[in-house]
XYZ file of N, CA and C in Angstrom:
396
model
N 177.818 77.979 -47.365
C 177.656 77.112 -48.518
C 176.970 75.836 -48.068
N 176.268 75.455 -49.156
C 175.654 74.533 -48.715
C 175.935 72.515 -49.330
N 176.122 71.957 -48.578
C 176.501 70.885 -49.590
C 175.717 69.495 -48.893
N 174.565 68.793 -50.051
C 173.475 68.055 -49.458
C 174.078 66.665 -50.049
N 174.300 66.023 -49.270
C 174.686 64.629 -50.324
C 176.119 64.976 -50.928
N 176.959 65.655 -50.458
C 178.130 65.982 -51.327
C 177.918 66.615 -53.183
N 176.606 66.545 -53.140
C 176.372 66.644 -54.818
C 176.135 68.525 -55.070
N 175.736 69.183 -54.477
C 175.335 70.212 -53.998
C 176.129 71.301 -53.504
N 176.342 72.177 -54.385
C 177.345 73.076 -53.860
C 176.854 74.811 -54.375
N 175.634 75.412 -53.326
C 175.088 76.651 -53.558
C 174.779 77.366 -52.034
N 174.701 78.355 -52.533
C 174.522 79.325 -51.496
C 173.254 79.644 -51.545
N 172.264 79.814 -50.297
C 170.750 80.252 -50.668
C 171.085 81.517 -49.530
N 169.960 82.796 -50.647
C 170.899 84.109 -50.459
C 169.442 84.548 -50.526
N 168.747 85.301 -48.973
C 167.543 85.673 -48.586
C 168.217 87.540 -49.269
N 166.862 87.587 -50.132
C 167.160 88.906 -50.226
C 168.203 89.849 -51.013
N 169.014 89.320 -51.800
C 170.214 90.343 -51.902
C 169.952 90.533 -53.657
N 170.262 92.102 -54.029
C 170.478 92.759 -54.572
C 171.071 91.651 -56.081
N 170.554 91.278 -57.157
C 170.930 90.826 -58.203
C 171.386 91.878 -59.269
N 172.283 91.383 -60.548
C 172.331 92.602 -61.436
C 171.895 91.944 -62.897
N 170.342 92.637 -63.161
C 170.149 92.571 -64.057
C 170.480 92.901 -65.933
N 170.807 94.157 -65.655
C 171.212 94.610 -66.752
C 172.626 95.735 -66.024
N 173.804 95.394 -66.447
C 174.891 95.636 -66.038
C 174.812 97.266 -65.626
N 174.961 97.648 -64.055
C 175.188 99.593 -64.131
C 173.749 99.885 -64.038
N 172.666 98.929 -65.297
C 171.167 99.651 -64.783
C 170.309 99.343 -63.850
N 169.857 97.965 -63.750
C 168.817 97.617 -63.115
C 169.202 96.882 -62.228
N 168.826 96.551 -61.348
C 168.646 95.286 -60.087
C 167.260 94.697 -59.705
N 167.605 93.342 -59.077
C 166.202 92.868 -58.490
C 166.909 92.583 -57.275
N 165.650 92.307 -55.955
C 166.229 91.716 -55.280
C 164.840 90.680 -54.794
N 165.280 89.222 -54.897
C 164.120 88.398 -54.889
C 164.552 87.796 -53.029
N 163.470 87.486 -52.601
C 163.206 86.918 -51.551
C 164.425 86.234 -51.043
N 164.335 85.150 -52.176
C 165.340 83.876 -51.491
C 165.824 83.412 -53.244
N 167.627 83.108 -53.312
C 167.929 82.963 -54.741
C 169.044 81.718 -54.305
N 169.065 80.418 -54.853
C 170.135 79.518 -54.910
C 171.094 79.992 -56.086
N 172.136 80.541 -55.938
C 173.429 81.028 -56.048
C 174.981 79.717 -56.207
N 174.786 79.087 -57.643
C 176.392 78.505 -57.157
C 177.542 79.176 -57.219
N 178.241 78.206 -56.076
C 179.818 78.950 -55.688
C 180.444 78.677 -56.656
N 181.695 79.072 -55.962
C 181.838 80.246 -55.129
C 181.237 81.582 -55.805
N 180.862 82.563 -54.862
C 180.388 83.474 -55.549
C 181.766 84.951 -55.357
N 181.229 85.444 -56.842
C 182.382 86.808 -57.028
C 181.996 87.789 -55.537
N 183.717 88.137 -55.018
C 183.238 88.729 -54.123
C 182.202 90.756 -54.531
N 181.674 90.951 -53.269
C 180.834 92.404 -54.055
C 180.061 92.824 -53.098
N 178.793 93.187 -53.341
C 177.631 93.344 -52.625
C 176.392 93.148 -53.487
N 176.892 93.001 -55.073
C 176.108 92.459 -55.635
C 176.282 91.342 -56.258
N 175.334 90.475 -56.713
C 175.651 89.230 -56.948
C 175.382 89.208 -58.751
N 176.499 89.006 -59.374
C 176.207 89.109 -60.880
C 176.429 88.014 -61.313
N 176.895 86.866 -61.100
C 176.628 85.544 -61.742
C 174.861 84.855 -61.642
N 175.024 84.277 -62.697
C 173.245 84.053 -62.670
C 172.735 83.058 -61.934
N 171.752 83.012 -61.381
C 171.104 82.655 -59.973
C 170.843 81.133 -60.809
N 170.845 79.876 -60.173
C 170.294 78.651 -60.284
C 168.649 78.700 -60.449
N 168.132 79.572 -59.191
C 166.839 79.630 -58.802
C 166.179 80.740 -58.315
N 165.195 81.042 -58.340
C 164.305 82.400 -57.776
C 163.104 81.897 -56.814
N 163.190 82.804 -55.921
C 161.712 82.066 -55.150
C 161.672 83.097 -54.598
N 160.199 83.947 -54.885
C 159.236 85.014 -54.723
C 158.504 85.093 -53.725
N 158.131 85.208 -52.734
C 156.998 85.150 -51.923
C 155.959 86.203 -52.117
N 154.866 85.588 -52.261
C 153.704 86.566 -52.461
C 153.319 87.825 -51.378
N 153.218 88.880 -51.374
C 152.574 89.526 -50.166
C 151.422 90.403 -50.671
N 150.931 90.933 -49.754
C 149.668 91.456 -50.314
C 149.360 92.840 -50.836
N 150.955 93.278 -50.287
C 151.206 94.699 -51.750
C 152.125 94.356 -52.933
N 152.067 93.414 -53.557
C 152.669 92.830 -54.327
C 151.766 92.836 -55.541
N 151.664 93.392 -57.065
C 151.306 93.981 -57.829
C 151.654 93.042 -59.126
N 150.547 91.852 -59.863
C 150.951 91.137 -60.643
C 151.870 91.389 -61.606
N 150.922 93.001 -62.422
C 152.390 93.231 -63.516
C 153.982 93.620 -63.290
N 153.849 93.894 -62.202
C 155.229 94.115 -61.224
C 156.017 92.725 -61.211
N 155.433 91.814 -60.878
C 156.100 90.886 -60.311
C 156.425 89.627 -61.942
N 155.032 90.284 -63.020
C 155.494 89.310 -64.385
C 156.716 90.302 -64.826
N 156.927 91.072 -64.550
C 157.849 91.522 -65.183
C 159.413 91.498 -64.433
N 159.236 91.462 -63.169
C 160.564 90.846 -62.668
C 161.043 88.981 -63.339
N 159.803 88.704 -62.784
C 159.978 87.132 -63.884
C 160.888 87.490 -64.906
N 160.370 87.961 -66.134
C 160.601 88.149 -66.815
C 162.084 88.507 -66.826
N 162.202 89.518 -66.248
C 163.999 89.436 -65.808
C 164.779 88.859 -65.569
N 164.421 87.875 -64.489
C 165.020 87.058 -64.182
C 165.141 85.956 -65.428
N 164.021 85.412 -66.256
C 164.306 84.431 -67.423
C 165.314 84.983 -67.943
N 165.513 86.480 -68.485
C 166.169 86.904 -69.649
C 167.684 87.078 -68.953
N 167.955 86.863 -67.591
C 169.229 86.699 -67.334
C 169.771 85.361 -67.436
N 168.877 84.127 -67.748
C 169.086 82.884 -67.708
C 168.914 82.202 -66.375
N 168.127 82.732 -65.159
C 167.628 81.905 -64.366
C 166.665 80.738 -64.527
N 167.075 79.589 -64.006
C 166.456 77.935 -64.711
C 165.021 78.170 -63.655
N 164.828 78.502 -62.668
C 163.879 77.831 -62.015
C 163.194 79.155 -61.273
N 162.258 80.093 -61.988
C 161.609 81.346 -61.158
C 160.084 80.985 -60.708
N 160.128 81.075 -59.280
C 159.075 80.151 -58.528
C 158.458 81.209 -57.604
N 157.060 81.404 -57.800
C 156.096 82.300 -56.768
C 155.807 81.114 -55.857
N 155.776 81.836 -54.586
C 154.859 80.743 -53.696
C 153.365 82.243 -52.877
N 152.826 81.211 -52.930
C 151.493 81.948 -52.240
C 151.341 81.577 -50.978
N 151.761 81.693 -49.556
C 151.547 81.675 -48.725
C 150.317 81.564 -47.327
N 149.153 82.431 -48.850
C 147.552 82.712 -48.272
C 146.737 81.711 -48.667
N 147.269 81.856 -50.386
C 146.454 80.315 -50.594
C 147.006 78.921 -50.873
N 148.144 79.102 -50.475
C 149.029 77.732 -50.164
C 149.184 77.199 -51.614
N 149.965 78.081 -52.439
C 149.423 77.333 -53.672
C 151.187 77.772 -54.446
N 151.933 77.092 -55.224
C 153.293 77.552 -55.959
C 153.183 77.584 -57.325
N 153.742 78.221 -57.620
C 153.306 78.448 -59.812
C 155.020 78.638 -59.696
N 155.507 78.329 -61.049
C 156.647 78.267 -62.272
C 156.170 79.169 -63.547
N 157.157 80.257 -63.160
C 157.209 81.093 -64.583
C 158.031 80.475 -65.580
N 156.914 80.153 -66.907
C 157.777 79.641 -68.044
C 156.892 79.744 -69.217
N 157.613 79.970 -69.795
C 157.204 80.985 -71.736
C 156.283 81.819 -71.366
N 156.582 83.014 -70.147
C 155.653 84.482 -69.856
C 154.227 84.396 -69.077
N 154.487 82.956 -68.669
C 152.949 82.691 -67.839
C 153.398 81.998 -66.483
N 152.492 81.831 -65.913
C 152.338 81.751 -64.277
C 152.310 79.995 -64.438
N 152.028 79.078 -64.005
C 151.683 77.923 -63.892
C 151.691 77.081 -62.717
N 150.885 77.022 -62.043
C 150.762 76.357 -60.467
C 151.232 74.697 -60.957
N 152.021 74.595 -59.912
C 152.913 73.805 -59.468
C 153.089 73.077 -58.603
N 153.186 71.812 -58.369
C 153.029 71.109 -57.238
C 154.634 70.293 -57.441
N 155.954 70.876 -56.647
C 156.975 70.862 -56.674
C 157.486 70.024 -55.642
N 158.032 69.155 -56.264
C 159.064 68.080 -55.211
C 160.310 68.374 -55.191
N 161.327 68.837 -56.083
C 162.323 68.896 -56.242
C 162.748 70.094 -57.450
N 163.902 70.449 -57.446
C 164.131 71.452 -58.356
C 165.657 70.824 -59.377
N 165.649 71.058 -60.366
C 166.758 69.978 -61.314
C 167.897 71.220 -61.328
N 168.890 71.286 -60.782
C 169.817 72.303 -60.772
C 170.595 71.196 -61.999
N 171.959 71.954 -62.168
C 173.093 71.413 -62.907
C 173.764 70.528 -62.236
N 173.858 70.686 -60.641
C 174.035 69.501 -60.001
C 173.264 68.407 -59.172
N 172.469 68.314 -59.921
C 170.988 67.581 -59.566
C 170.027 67.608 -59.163
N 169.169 66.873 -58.320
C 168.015 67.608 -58.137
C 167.762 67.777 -56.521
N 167.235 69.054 -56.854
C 167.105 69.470 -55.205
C 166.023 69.364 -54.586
N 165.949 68.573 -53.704
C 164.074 68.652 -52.844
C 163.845 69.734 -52.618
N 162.709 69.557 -53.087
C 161.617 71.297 -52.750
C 160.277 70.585 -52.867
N 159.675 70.642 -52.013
C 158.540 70.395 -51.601
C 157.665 70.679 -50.857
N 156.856 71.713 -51.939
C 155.856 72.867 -51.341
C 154.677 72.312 -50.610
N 154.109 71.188 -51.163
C 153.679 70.741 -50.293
C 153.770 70.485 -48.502
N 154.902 70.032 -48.275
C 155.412 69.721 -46.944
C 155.950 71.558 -46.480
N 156.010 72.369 -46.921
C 156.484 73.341 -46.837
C 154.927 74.395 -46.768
N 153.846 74.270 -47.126
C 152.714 74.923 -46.781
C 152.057 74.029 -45.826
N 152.547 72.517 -45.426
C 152.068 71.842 -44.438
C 152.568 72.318 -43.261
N 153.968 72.809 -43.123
C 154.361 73.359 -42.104
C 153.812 74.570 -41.920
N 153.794 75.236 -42.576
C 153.257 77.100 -42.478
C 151.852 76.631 -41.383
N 150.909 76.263 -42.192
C 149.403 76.000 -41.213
C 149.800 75.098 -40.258
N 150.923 74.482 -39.794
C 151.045 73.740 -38.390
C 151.555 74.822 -37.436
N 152.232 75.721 -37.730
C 152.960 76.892 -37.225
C 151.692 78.021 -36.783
N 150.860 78.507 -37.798
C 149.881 79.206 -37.734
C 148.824 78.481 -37.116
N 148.625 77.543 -36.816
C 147.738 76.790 -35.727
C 148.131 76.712 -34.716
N 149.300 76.484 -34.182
C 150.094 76.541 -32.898
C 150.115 77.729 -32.472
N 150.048 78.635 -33.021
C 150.154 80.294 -32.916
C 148.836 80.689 -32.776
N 147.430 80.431 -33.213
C 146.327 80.541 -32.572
C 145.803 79.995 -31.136
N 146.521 78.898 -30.865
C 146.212 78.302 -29.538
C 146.283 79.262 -28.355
């Protein structure tokens, strides 16, 4: 669990199995901020704070508007692609993509730094160090 400033109380959960439509469907997104405590399981059925997607390059637009899409209709506040290649973040909201230049994210318990900027600044400092 995570707690930033005492204000902050979520779990960020790489990967795991969400339940979309109860018994039918699942997603499982990259990386999901989760508040606690969470029901114990292996799946996580309380609704996610946040979504964050990472782009890859078998990754299939109508595939991925339509997980969006899932994720809105479960009541996730904040479903976020990041592009990694072209360093670039979009916010799914009313069924469209919208690039984004993100400082922070407004949970229910305030707002959380996210800042893609400093976060694709690191990626190309990493991938430059790694060409040397």
């Amino acid at each position: 669990m995570r707690s930033i400033g005492g204000r902050f109380h979520f779990l960020p959960l790489p990967e795991v199995r969400t339940q979309i439509v109860e018994r039918a469907r699942y997603r499982i997104p990259d990386v999901m901020l989760c508040p606690t405590p969470l029901p114990a399981g292996k799946v996580v059925n309380s609704v996610p704070w946040a979504v964050v997607e990472i782009l890859s390059p078998d990754d299939r637009m109508p595939e991925q508007l339509q997980r969006f899409r899932d994720y809105k209709q479960i009541g996730v506040r904040h479903v976020v692609l990041l592009d990694p290649e072209q360093l670039v973040a979009f916010r799914f909201e009313d069924g469209s993509l919208l690039q984004e230049k993100f400082t922070s994210l407004d949970l229910p318990s305030g707002s959380l730094p996210f800042d893609t900027q400093a976060l694709f600044g690191q990626l190309v400092e990493e991938r430059n160090e790694g060409g040397e």
